[in-house]
Short mmCIF file of N, CA and C and ligand atoms in Angstrom, two decimals:
data_model
loop_
_atom_site.label_atom_id
_atom_site.label_comp_id
_atom_site.label_asym_id
_atom_site.label_seq_id
_atom_site.Cartn_x
_atom_site.Cartn_y
_atom_site.Cartn_z
N SER Y 16 10.57 -0.78 -9.70
CA SER Y 16 9.50 -0.11 -8.57
C SER Y 16 9.99 1.23 -8.22
N LEU Y 17 11.33 1.32 -8.07
CA LEU Y 17 12.02 2.09 -7.79
C LEU Y 17 11.94 3.57 -8.86
N VAL Y 18 11.85 3.37 -9.72
CA VAL Y 18 11.81 4.57 -11.05
C VAL Y 18 10.36 4.35 -10.97
N ASP Y 19 9.61 3.42 -10.87
CA ASP Y 19 8.01 3.74 -10.74
C ASP Y 19 7.43 4.13 -9.51
N ASN Y 20 8.38 4.50 -8.36
CA ASN Y 20 7.72 5.11 -7.02
C ASN Y 20 8.69 6.49 -7.22
N ILE Y 21 9.49 6.98 -8.13
CA ILE Y 21 9.68 8.70 -8.17
C ILE Y 21 8.90 9.10 -9.10
N PHE Y 22 8.78 8.54 -10.38
CA PHE Y 22 7.48 8.83 -11.41
C PHE Y 22 6.37 9.20 -11.07
N PHE Y 23 5.97 8.26 -9.84
CA PHE Y 23 4.57 8.12 -9.61
C PHE Y 23 3.94 9.67 -9.01
N ALA Y 24 5.12 9.61 -7.51
CA ALA Y 24 5.25 10.04 -6.65
C ALA Y 24 5.25 12.42 -7.43
N ALA Y 25 6.41 12.07 -7.89
CA ALA Y 25 6.15 13.21 -9.16
C ALA Y 25 5.00 14.08 -9.33
N LYS Y 26 4.60 12.87 -10.18
CA LYS Y 26 2.87 13.20 -10.97
C LYS Y 26 1.84 12.85 -9.44
N ILE Y 27 1.90 12.48 -8.61
CA ILE Y 27 0.45 12.82 -7.45
C ILE Y 27 0.66 13.82 -6.94
N GLU Y 28 2.11 14.07 -6.49
CA GLU Y 28 2.24 16.03 -6.16
C GLU Y 28 1.34 17.12 -6.60
N HIS Y 29 1.44 17.06 -8.63
CA HIS Y 29 0.34 17.61 -8.83
C HIS Y 29 -0.55 17.20 -9.01
N ASP Y 30 -1.36 16.43 -8.64
CA ASP Y 30 -2.62 15.61 -8.70
C ASP Y 30 -3.28 15.58 -9.72
N GLU Y 31 -5.17 15.88 -9.73
CA GLU Y 31 -5.56 15.88 -10.87
C GLU Y 31 -4.99 16.00 -12.20
N PRO Y 32 -4.58 16.44 -13.00
CA PRO Y 32 -3.84 16.93 -13.99
C PRO Y 32 -3.68 15.17 -14.99
N GLY Y 33 -4.08 15.14 -15.41
CA GLY Y 33 -3.20 13.84 -16.12
C GLY Y 33 -4.24 12.44 -15.71
N PHE Y 34 -4.63 12.51 -14.50
CA PHE Y 34 -5.27 11.70 -13.76
C PHE Y 34 -6.37 10.70 -14.01
N SER Y 35 -6.30 9.64 -14.07
CA SER Y 35 -7.72 8.81 -14.56
C SER Y 35 -8.51 8.95 -13.91
N ASN Y 36 -9.63 9.17 -14.05
CA ASN Y 36 -10.53 8.31 -13.35
C ASN Y 36 -12.20 7.15 -13.55
N GLU Y 37 -11.45 6.89 -14.82
CA GLU Y 37 -11.93 5.88 -15.25
C GLU Y 37 -12.95 4.41 -14.12
N GLU Y 38 -14.00 3.87 -14.20
CA GLU Y 38 -14.62 2.61 -13.75
C GLU Y 38 -13.07 1.32 -13.96
N ILE Y 39 -12.95 1.02 -13.04
CA ILE Y 39 -11.71 -0.48 -13.19
C ILE Y 39 -11.75 -0.92 -12.40
N ASN Y 40 -11.74 -2.37 -12.50
CA ASN Y 40 -12.20 -4.00 -11.42
C ASN Y 40 -10.55 -3.65 -10.78
N VAL Y 41 -10.56 -3.58 -9.32
CA VAL Y 41 -9.36 -3.56 -8.61
C VAL Y 41 -9.52 -4.44 -8.20
N SER Y 42 -10.20 -5.55 -8.20
CA SER Y 42 -10.27 -7.00 -7.48
C SER Y 42 -9.31 -7.80 -8.39
N ASP Y 43 -9.15 -7.51 -9.74
CA ASP Y 43 -8.48 -7.65 -11.14
C ASP Y 43 -6.92 -7.82 -10.80
N ILE Y 44 -7.16 -5.62 -10.11
CA ILE Y 44 -5.29 -5.31 -10.06
C ILE Y 44 -4.99 -5.53 -8.36
N THR Y 45 -5.47 -6.11 -7.86
CA THR Y 45 -5.04 -6.82 -6.65
C THR Y 45 -4.40 -7.58 -7.04
N GLN Y 46 -5.73 -8.38 -7.33
CA GLN Y 46 -4.95 -10.11 -7.64
C GLN Y 46 -3.64 -10.55 -8.66
N LEU Y 47 -3.06 -9.21 -9.65
CA LEU Y 47 -2.40 -9.41 -9.55
C LEU Y 47 -1.36 -9.28 -9.36
N ALA Y 48 -1.09 -7.94 -8.09
CA ALA Y 48 0.01 -7.75 -7.43
C ALA Y 48 0.41 -9.01 -6.23
N VAL Y 49 -0.56 -9.47 -6.26
CA VAL Y 49 -0.43 -10.76 -5.02
C VAL Y 49 0.22 -11.93 -5.57
N GLU Y 50 0.04 -11.92 -7.26
CA GLU Y 50 0.47 -13.29 -7.48
C GLU Y 50 1.90 -12.87 -7.98
N ARG Y 51 2.22 -10.98 -8.35
CA ARG Y 51 3.52 -10.58 -8.39
C ARG Y 51 4.61 -10.41 -7.26
N PHE Y 52 4.17 -10.87 -6.24
CA PHE Y 52 4.56 -11.03 -4.93
C PHE Y 52 4.86 -12.30 -4.18
N ALA Y 53 4.19 -13.85 -5.42
CA ALA Y 53 3.62 -15.00 -4.20
C ALA Y 53 5.31 -15.70 -4.42
N HIS Y 54 5.87 -15.19 -5.43
CA HIS Y 54 7.09 -16.36 -5.23
C HIS Y 54 8.26 -14.95 -5.22
N ASN Y 55 8.48 -14.72 -3.62
CA ASN Y 55 9.44 -14.52 -2.71
C ASN Y 55 11.23 -14.85 -2.23
N LYS Y 56 12.39 -14.77 -1.94
CA LYS Y 56 13.26 -15.53 -1.55
C LYS Y 56 13.24 -15.54 -0.12
N LYS Y 57 12.14 -14.73 0.22
CA LYS Y 57 12.15 -14.79 1.96
C LYS Y 57 11.14 -16.12 2.18
N ALA Y 58 10.21 -16.71 1.09
CA ALA Y 58 9.62 -17.92 1.19
C ALA Y 58 7.89 -17.68 2.08
N ILE Y 59 7.98 -16.13 2.11
CA ILE Y 59 6.43 -16.28 2.58
C ILE Y 59 5.50 -16.26 2.02
N LYS Y 60 4.41 -16.66 2.51
CA LYS Y 60 2.60 -17.36 1.93
C LYS Y 60 2.12 -15.53 1.63
N MET Y 61 1.65 -16.39 0.47
CA MET Y 61 0.92 -15.24 0.35
C MET Y 61 -0.53 -15.73 0.15
N VAL Y 62 -1.50 -15.01 1.48
CA VAL Y 62 -2.96 -15.22 1.68
C VAL Y 62 -4.03 -14.62 1.42
N ASN Y 63 -4.63 -14.67 0.02
CA ASN Y 63 -5.55 -13.80 -0.39
C ASN Y 63 -7.02 -14.38 -0.12
N ASN Y 64 -7.88 -12.93 0.23
CA ASN Y 64 -9.35 -13.22 -0.22
C ASN Y 64 -9.72 -11.57 -0.65
N ILE Y 65 -10.08 -12.50 -1.67
CA ILE Y 65 -9.95 -10.91 -2.76
C ILE Y 65 -11.61 -11.13 -3.54
N LYS Y 66 -12.36 -10.04 -2.90
CA LYS Y 66 -13.93 -10.34 -3.21
C LYS Y 66 -13.79 -9.89 -4.60
N ALA Y 67 -14.35 -11.10 -5.89
CA ALA Y 67 -14.30 -10.96 -7.28
C ALA Y 67 -15.54 -9.63 -8.01
N GLY Y 68 -14.71 -8.96 -8.95
CA GLY Y 68 -15.88 -8.54 -9.60
C GLY Y 68 -15.87 -6.66 -8.77
N LEU Y 69 -14.87 -6.53 -8.45
CA LEU Y 69 -15.42 -4.74 -7.24
C LEU Y 69 -14.55 -4.00 -8.51
N TYR Y 70 -15.24 -2.88 -8.51
CA TYR Y 70 -14.45 -2.15 -9.65
C TYR Y 70 -14.72 -0.48 -8.52
N LEU Y 71 -14.00 0.58 -8.95
CA LEU Y 71 -13.78 1.69 -8.50
C LEU Y 71 -13.50 2.74 -9.34
N HIS Y 72 -13.86 3.85 -9.52
CA HIS Y 72 -13.18 4.80 -10.13
C HIS Y 72 -12.02 5.93 -9.96
N VAL Y 73 -11.14 4.95 -10.07
CA VAL Y 73 -9.62 5.81 -9.70
C VAL Y 73 -8.73 5.70 -10.44
N ASP Y 74 -7.86 6.15 -10.64
CA ASP Y 74 -6.41 6.06 -11.72
C ASP Y 74 -5.78 4.08 -11.44
N PRO Y 75 -5.45 3.84 -13.05
CA PRO Y 75 -5.47 2.36 -12.88
C PRO Y 75 -4.55 1.95 -12.47
N VAL Y 76 -3.31 2.76 -12.70
CA VAL Y 76 -1.92 2.69 -12.81
C VAL Y 76 -1.28 3.17 -11.01
N GLY Y 77 -2.06 4.37 -10.23
CA GLY Y 77 -2.13 4.95 -8.94
C GLY Y 77 -2.81 3.55 -8.30
N PHE Y 78 -3.59 3.11 -8.18
CA PHE Y 78 -4.62 2.18 -7.65
C PHE Y 78 -3.23 0.75 -7.18
N ALA Y 79 -2.87 0.42 -9.18
CA ALA Y 79 -1.72 -0.64 -8.53
C ALA Y 79 -0.36 -0.20 -7.84
N SER Y 80 -0.10 0.61 -7.85
CA SER Y 80 0.96 1.36 -7.44
C SER Y 80 0.89 0.85 -5.33
N VAL Y 81 -0.61 1.54 -5.11
CA VAL Y 81 -1.00 1.23 -4.17
C VAL Y 81 -0.80 0.10 -3.35
N VAL Y 82 -1.03 -0.88 -4.23
CA VAL Y 82 -1.53 -2.09 -3.37
C VAL Y 82 -0.13 -2.75 -3.90
N ASN Y 83 0.68 -2.54 -4.64
CA ASN Y 83 1.97 -2.83 -5.10
C ASN Y 83 2.86 -2.38 -3.74
N ASN Y 84 3.05 -1.53 -3.72
CA ASN Y 84 3.92 -0.95 -2.26
C ASN Y 84 3.61 -1.65 -1.30
N LEU Y 85 2.02 -2.12 -0.87
CA LEU Y 85 2.14 -2.32 0.55
C LEU Y 85 2.32 -3.64 0.37
N ILE Y 86 2.23 -4.26 -0.28
CA ILE Y 86 2.49 -5.89 -0.42
C ILE Y 86 3.85 -5.82 -0.32
N GLU Y 87 4.73 -5.19 -1.42
CA GLU Y 87 5.90 -5.10 -1.16
C GLU Y 87 6.87 -4.52 0.49
N ASN Y 88 6.43 -4.02 0.79
CA ASN Y 88 6.88 -3.27 2.37
C ASN Y 88 6.07 -4.51 3.23
N ALA Y 89 5.13 -5.41 2.96
CA ALA Y 89 4.77 -6.52 3.75
C ALA Y 89 5.91 -7.72 3.78
N VAL Y 90 5.83 -7.38 2.42
CA VAL Y 90 6.97 -8.53 2.31
C VAL Y 90 8.32 -8.79 2.59
N LYS Y 91 8.87 -6.91 2.67
CA LYS Y 91 10.38 -6.48 2.54
C LYS Y 91 10.35 -6.14 4.61
N TYR Y 92 9.19 -6.21 5.49
CA TYR Y 92 9.51 -6.04 6.66
C TYR Y 92 9.26 -7.41 7.68
N ALA Y 93 8.65 -8.13 6.86
CA ALA Y 93 8.53 -9.44 7.17
C ALA Y 93 9.54 -10.05 7.21
N ASP Y 94 9.81 -11.13 8.80
CA ASP Y 94 10.48 -12.27 8.96
C ASP Y 94 9.90 -13.16 7.71
N ALA Y 95 11.84 -14.22 7.38
CA ALA Y 95 10.99 -15.03 6.27
C ALA Y 95 10.08 -16.44 6.89
N ALA Y 96 9.52 -16.83 6.12
CA ALA Y 96 8.27 -18.09 6.10
C ALA Y 96 7.09 -17.56 7.13
N THR Y 97 6.96 -16.63 7.27
CA THR Y 97 5.84 -15.39 8.05
C THR Y 97 4.90 -15.59 6.84
N ASP Y 98 3.00 -15.51 7.16
CA ASP Y 98 2.14 -15.36 5.93
C ASP Y 98 1.90 -13.65 5.69
N VAL Y 99 1.85 -13.05 5.09
CA VAL Y 99 1.04 -12.20 4.36
C VAL Y 99 -0.39 -12.33 3.82
N MET Y 100 -1.43 -11.21 4.28
CA MET Y 100 -2.63 -11.75 3.94
C MET Y 100 -3.08 -10.49 3.35
N VAL Y 101 -3.68 -10.62 2.33
CA VAL Y 101 -4.74 -9.63 1.25
C VAL Y 101 -6.03 -9.51 1.40
N ASN Y 102 -6.26 -8.52 2.03
CA ASN Y 102 -8.00 -9.33 1.61
C ASN Y 102 -8.73 -7.64 0.72
N LEU Y 103 -9.67 -7.78 0.01
CA LEU Y 103 -10.76 -6.81 -0.60
C LEU Y 103 -11.75 -7.32 -0.26
N SER Y 104 -13.02 -5.86 0.11
CA SER Y 104 -13.92 -6.40 0.35
C SER Y 104 -14.43 -5.16 0.05
N ASP Y 105 -16.25 -4.99 0.31
CA ASP Y 105 -16.81 -3.94 -0.37
C ASP Y 105 -18.26 -3.85 0.85
N ASP Y 106 -19.03 -2.80 0.73
CA ASP Y 106 -20.50 -3.13 1.29
C ASP Y 106 -20.99 -2.03 0.53
N GLY Y 107 -22.38 -1.65 0.74
CA GLY Y 107 -23.10 -0.57 0.09
C GLY Y 107 -21.75 1.07 -0.47
N ALA Y 108 -21.22 1.16 0.60
CA ALA Y 108 -20.75 2.59 0.47
C ALA Y 108 -19.22 2.32 0.28
N ALA Y 109 -18.44 1.31 0.27
CA ALA Y 109 -16.98 1.49 0.42
C ALA Y 109 -16.53 0.31 -0.20
N VAL Y 110 -14.95 0.33 -1.15
CA VAL Y 110 -14.45 -1.01 -1.47
C VAL Y 110 -13.76 -0.81 -0.07
N TYR Y 111 -13.00 -1.81 0.93
CA TYR Y 111 -12.27 -1.74 1.61
C TYR Y 111 -10.98 -3.19 1.21
N LEU Y 112 -10.34 -2.62 1.37
CA LEU Y 112 -8.12 -3.43 1.58
C LEU Y 112 -7.31 -3.54 2.73
N THR Y 113 -6.95 -4.47 3.04
CA THR Y 113 -6.03 -4.66 3.63
C THR Y 113 -4.92 -5.73 3.76
N VAL Y 114 -3.61 -4.97 4.20
CA VAL Y 114 -2.48 -6.02 4.15
C VAL Y 114 -1.85 -6.24 5.82
N THR Y 115 -2.21 -7.21 5.69
CA THR Y 115 -1.31 -7.43 6.95
C THR Y 115 -0.67 -8.85 6.86
N ASP Y 116 0.57 -8.19 7.97
CA ASP Y 116 2.05 -8.72 8.03
C ASP Y 116 2.19 -9.19 9.75
N SER Y 117 3.05 -10.36 9.46
CA SER Y 117 3.57 -10.90 10.75
C SER Y 117 4.86 -9.74 11.54
N GLY Y 118 5.37 -8.81 10.96
CA GLY Y 118 6.80 -8.56 10.94
C GLY Y 118 6.72 -7.76 11.71
N MET Y 119 8.29 -6.57 11.91
CA MET Y 119 8.62 -6.52 13.37
C MET Y 119 8.00 -5.01 13.48
N GLY Y 120 6.78 -4.62 12.89
CA GLY Y 120 5.46 -3.62 13.47
C GLY Y 120 5.89 -1.98 13.55
N ILE Y 121 5.02 -1.62 13.37
CA ILE Y 121 5.06 -0.14 13.37
C ILE Y 121 5.05 0.58 15.02
N SER Y 122 6.12 0.94 15.91
CA SER Y 122 5.89 1.54 16.90
C SER Y 122 4.83 3.01 17.03
N GLU Y 123 3.95 2.99 17.65
CA GLU Y 123 3.06 3.92 18.04
C GLU Y 123 3.46 5.67 17.48
N SER Y 124 4.43 6.26 17.59
CA SER Y 124 4.98 7.36 17.31
C SER Y 124 5.50 7.12 16.30
N GLU Y 125 5.92 6.07 15.90
CA GLU Y 125 6.64 6.32 14.13
C GLU Y 125 4.74 6.06 13.23
N LYS Y 126 3.69 5.74 13.35
CA LYS Y 126 2.47 5.73 12.70
C LYS Y 126 2.57 6.77 11.94
N GLU Y 127 2.28 7.36 12.41
CA GLU Y 127 2.23 8.78 11.54
C GLU Y 127 3.30 9.58 10.30
N ARG Y 128 4.07 8.87 11.04
CA ARG Y 128 5.64 9.51 10.59
C ARG Y 128 5.73 8.46 9.05
N VAL Y 129 5.41 7.53 9.25
CA VAL Y 129 5.81 6.44 8.20
C VAL Y 129 4.83 6.83 6.92
N PHE Y 130 4.13 7.90 6.64
CA PHE Y 130 3.45 8.56 5.61
C PHE Y 130 4.31 9.54 5.16
N ASP Y 131 5.44 9.99 5.83
CA ASP Y 131 6.00 11.32 5.62
C ASP Y 131 6.85 10.50 4.28
N LYS Y 132 6.89 11.68 3.12
CA LYS Y 132 8.42 11.89 2.10
C LYS Y 132 8.96 11.57 2.36
N PHE Y 133 10.03 10.08 1.70
CA PHE Y 133 11.55 10.14 2.24
C PHE Y 133 11.74 9.48 3.90
N TYR Y 134 10.52 9.38 4.66
CA TYR Y 134 10.80 9.21 6.20
C TYR Y 134 11.10 7.35 5.73
N ARG Y 135 12.19 7.15 6.60
CA ARG Y 135 12.30 5.80 7.21
C ARG Y 135 12.59 5.42 8.52
N VAL Y 136 11.73 4.67 8.89
CA VAL Y 136 12.28 3.85 10.34
C VAL Y 136 14.35 3.55 10.44
N GLY Y 137 14.22 4.19 12.00
CA GLY Y 137 15.43 3.61 11.99
C GLY Y 137 16.70 4.53 11.11
N ASN Y 138 17.49 4.33 11.41
CA ASN Y 138 18.89 4.89 10.91
C ASN Y 138 19.47 3.98 9.84
N GLU Y 139 20.49 4.62 9.45
CA GLU Y 139 21.14 4.37 7.82
C GLU Y 139 22.30 3.47 8.23
N ASP Y 140 22.80 3.34 9.37
CA ASP Y 140 23.90 2.03 9.93
C ASP Y 140 23.39 0.99 10.78
N THR Y 141 21.73 1.11 10.84
CA THR Y 141 21.42 -0.38 11.82
C THR Y 141 20.41 -1.01 10.87
N ARG Y 142 19.98 -0.33 9.40
CA ARG Y 142 18.66 -1.14 8.64
C ARG Y 142 19.64 -1.55 7.80
N LYS Y 143 18.47 -2.82 8.11
CA LYS Y 143 19.55 -3.72 6.84
C LYS Y 143 18.15 -3.96 5.75
N THR Y 144 17.71 -3.00 5.38
CA THR Y 144 16.94 -3.44 3.98
C THR Y 144 16.68 -1.87 2.76
N LYS Y 145 16.54 -1.95 1.61
CA LYS Y 145 17.53 -0.58 0.63
C LYS Y 145 15.32 -0.31 0.58
N GLY Y 146 15.98 1.48 0.40
CA GLY Y 146 14.50 1.86 -0.18
C GLY Y 146 14.48 3.34 0.32
N THR Y 147 13.69 4.13 -0.38
CA THR Y 147 13.41 5.87 -0.18
C THR Y 147 12.49 6.32 0.09
N GLY Y 148 11.68 5.54 1.00
CA GLY Y 148 10.39 6.52 1.84
C GLY Y 148 9.88 6.71 1.16
N LEU Y 149 9.28 6.14 -0.22
CA LEU Y 149 8.19 6.91 -1.07
C LEU Y 149 6.92 6.66 -1.66
N GLY Y 150 7.31 4.71 -0.95
CA GLY Y 150 6.15 4.16 -1.23
C GLY Y 150 5.03 4.94 -0.26
N LEU Y 151 4.91 4.91 1.10
CA LEU Y 151 3.86 5.12 1.80
C LEU Y 151 3.58 6.29 1.60
N TYR Y 152 4.00 7.11 1.00
CA TYR Y 152 3.86 8.85 0.19
C TYR Y 152 2.64 8.48 -0.38
N ILE Y 153 3.23 7.74 -1.54
CA ILE Y 153 2.70 7.76 -2.81
C ILE Y 153 0.66 6.96 -1.85
N VAL Y 154 1.11 6.24 -1.10
CA VAL Y 154 -0.33 5.33 -0.88
C VAL Y 154 -1.31 6.49 -0.38
N LYS Y 155 -0.43 7.17 0.29
CA LYS Y 155 -1.34 8.34 1.18
C LYS Y 155 -2.12 9.40 0.14
N ARG Y 156 -0.67 9.77 -0.60
CA ARG Y 156 -1.60 10.95 -1.50
C ARG Y 156 -2.71 10.42 -1.99
N PHE Y 157 -2.68 9.71 -2.54
CA PHE Y 157 -4.01 7.89 -3.60
C PHE Y 157 -4.85 8.55 -2.60
N VAL Y 158 -4.89 8.09 -1.44
CA VAL Y 158 -5.63 7.42 -1.29
C VAL Y 158 -6.91 9.12 -0.34
N GLU Y 159 -6.05 10.09 -0.39
CA GLU Y 159 -6.45 11.23 0.13
C GLU Y 159 -7.06 12.02 -0.99
N ILE Y 160 -6.58 11.75 -2.36
CA ILE Y 160 -7.82 12.23 -3.73
C ILE Y 160 -8.48 11.56 -3.84
N TYR Y 161 -8.82 10.05 -3.59
CA TYR Y 161 -9.86 9.82 -3.65
C TYR Y 161 -11.28 9.93 -2.42
N ASN Y 162 -10.54 10.88 -1.52
CA ASN Y 162 -11.04 10.33 -0.41
C ASN Y 162 -11.73 9.38 0.27
N GLY Y 163 -11.11 8.87 0.52
CA GLY Y 163 -10.25 8.00 0.86
C GLY Y 163 -9.80 7.67 2.47
N GLN Y 164 -9.95 6.51 3.10
CA GLN Y 164 -9.38 6.70 4.57
C GLN Y 164 -8.40 5.48 4.77
N ILE Y 165 -7.20 5.67 5.64
CA ILE Y 165 -6.25 4.96 5.36
C ILE Y 165 -5.75 4.95 7.29
N SER Y 166 -5.33 3.59 7.53
CA SER Y 166 -4.96 3.80 9.16
C SER Y 166 -3.94 2.17 9.49
N ILE Y 167 -3.51 2.87 10.06
CA ILE Y 167 -2.39 1.78 10.24
C ILE Y 167 -2.89 0.76 12.33
N GLU Y 168 -2.60 -0.43 12.39
CA GLU Y 168 -3.04 -1.09 13.28
C GLU Y 168 -2.16 -2.23 13.76
N ASP Y 169 -2.01 -2.39 14.73
CA ASP Y 169 -1.17 -3.70 15.73
C ASP Y 169 -1.77 -4.75 15.16
N ASN Y 170 -1.24 -5.93 14.64
CA ASN Y 170 -1.62 -7.30 13.78
C ASN Y 170 -1.10 -7.40 15.49
N LYS Y 171 -2.22 -9.49 15.49
CA LYS Y 171 -1.46 -9.61 17.03
C LYS Y 171 -0.94 -10.82 16.46
N PRO Y 172 0.01 -11.48 17.24
CA PRO Y 172 1.13 -11.33 18.46
C PRO Y 172 1.92 -10.17 17.88
N VAL Y 173 2.05 -10.05 16.40
CA VAL Y 173 2.88 -9.23 16.11
C VAL Y 173 2.67 -9.20 14.61
N GLY Y 174 3.06 -7.64 14.33
CA GLY Y 174 3.34 -7.45 12.74
C GLY Y 174 2.34 -5.86 12.77
N THR Y 175 1.73 -5.75 11.38
CA THR Y 175 1.53 -4.57 11.13
C THR Y 175 -0.16 -5.09 10.08
N ILE Y 176 -1.27 -4.05 10.42
CA ILE Y 176 -2.31 -3.94 9.28
C ILE Y 176 -2.16 -2.53 8.94
N PHE Y 177 -2.12 -2.35 7.61
CA PHE Y 177 -2.84 -2.07 6.58
C PHE Y 177 -4.26 -1.87 6.38
N LYS Y 178 -5.51 -0.75 7.07
CA LYS Y 178 -6.53 -0.80 6.50
C LYS Y 178 -6.49 0.54 5.20
N LEU Y 179 -7.31 0.12 4.58
CA LEU Y 179 -7.92 1.44 3.45
C LEU Y 179 -9.28 1.48 2.84
N SER Y 180 -9.28 2.33 2.74
CA SER Y 180 -10.97 2.63 2.09
C SER Y 180 -11.18 3.34 1.15
N PHE Y 181 -11.72 2.76 0.16
CA PHE Y 181 -12.37 4.17 -0.83
C PHE Y 181 -13.88 4.06 -1.09
N PRO Y 182 -14.64 5.19 -0.94
CA PRO Y 182 -15.93 5.76 -1.04
C PRO Y 182 -16.23 5.24 -2.60
N LYS Y 183 -17.16 4.51 -3.06
CA LYS Y 183 -17.94 3.89 -3.95
C LYS Y 183 -18.16 5.08 -5.26
N SER Y 184 -18.84 6.53 -4.38
CA SER Y 184 -19.28 7.36 -5.31
C SER Y 184 -18.07 8.63 -5.86
N ILE Y 185 -18.84 8.50 -6.59
CA ILE Y 185 -17.19 9.43 -7.12
C ILE Y 185 -17.63 10.97 -6.32
N ALA Y 186 -15.94 11.58 -6.20
CA ALA Y 186 -16.38 12.55 -5.27
C ALA Y 186 -16.24 13.78 -5.73
P1 ATP C 6 10.02 2.72 -0.62
O1 ATP C 6 9.05 2.05 -0.83
O2 ATP C 6 10.48 3.86 -1.35
O3 ATP C 6 11.56 1.49 -1.24
P2 ATP C 6 10.01 2.09 2.17
O4 ATP C 6 9.53 0.95 2.25
O5 ATP C 6 11.75 2.11 2.56
O6 ATP C 6 11.34 2.56 0.12
P3 ATP C 6 8.03 3.35 2.99
O7 ATP C 6 7.39 2.45 1.72
O8 ATP C 6 7.16 4.84 2.68
O9 ATP C 6 9.63 3.38 2.24
O10 ATP C 6 7.92 2.93 4.30
C1 ATP C 6 8.45 3.92 5.31
C2 ATP C 6 8.68 3.25 6.58
O11 ATP C 6 7.93 2.47 7.17
C3 ATP C 6 10.17 1.74 5.76
O12 ATP C 6 10.82 2.13 5.73
C4 ATP C 6 9.56 1.00 7.19
O13 ATP C 6 10.41 1.38 8.25
C5 ATP C 6 8.48 1.73 7.71
N1 ATP C 6 7.90 0.15 6.84
C6 ATP C 6 6.41 0.23 6.26
N2 ATP C 6 5.85 -0.72 5.66
C7 ATP C 6 5.61 -1.33 6.45
C8 ATP C 6 5.73 -2.57 7.52
N3 ATP C 6 4.81 -3.27 6.91
N4 ATP C 6 5.60 -3.12 8.73
C9 ATP C 6 6.86 -2.00 9.25
N5 ATP C 6 7.55 -1.29 9.30
C10 ATP C 6 7.01 -0.89 8.06
MG1 MG C 7 7.98 0.57 0.54
#
């Protein structure tokens, strides 16, 4: 997944060329990502509410990378034996993806910065997790390319909610 992120970050910087806009089943891709993380060493339970049969005109590899990075983060930055929730829904205008964890949370001042390339919260000496800081950079770039929106909210009482939306109409 590190190699995937490095390749994809390089590709996404030059956006459109080589980027596919076919109509893809995002419900299936989201379901697959959830299953990929269902058995994890931290005994984190994946709880999902994925509406079946939702389609978007987006690059399939890119969409998979977005869902995988968000779920990977949720599992990585949450305590053992907590729940991670993945929701996919829609209305007439857009498809909505949310990934919710009960982990350490992201402070107000870090909420914008976590999307920066190579940015990681804290410092190398105190950090327990490994990473390159590319995951959320990719996620945000992908959302921007398709004119979607992304925000970070606090989960109650603890943790983080990533909320994404993708318009159904082709930009
Ligand atoms: P990579 O994804 O490239 O392997 P990474 O996970 O460190 O490395 P990002 O996914 O871009 O990088 O996340 C950036 C930083 O944001 C993380 O290092 C972490 O500090 C913070 N972060 C991301 N997701 C969460 C989360 N769900 N809860 C708490 N902190 C988070
Ligand atoms: Mg990450």
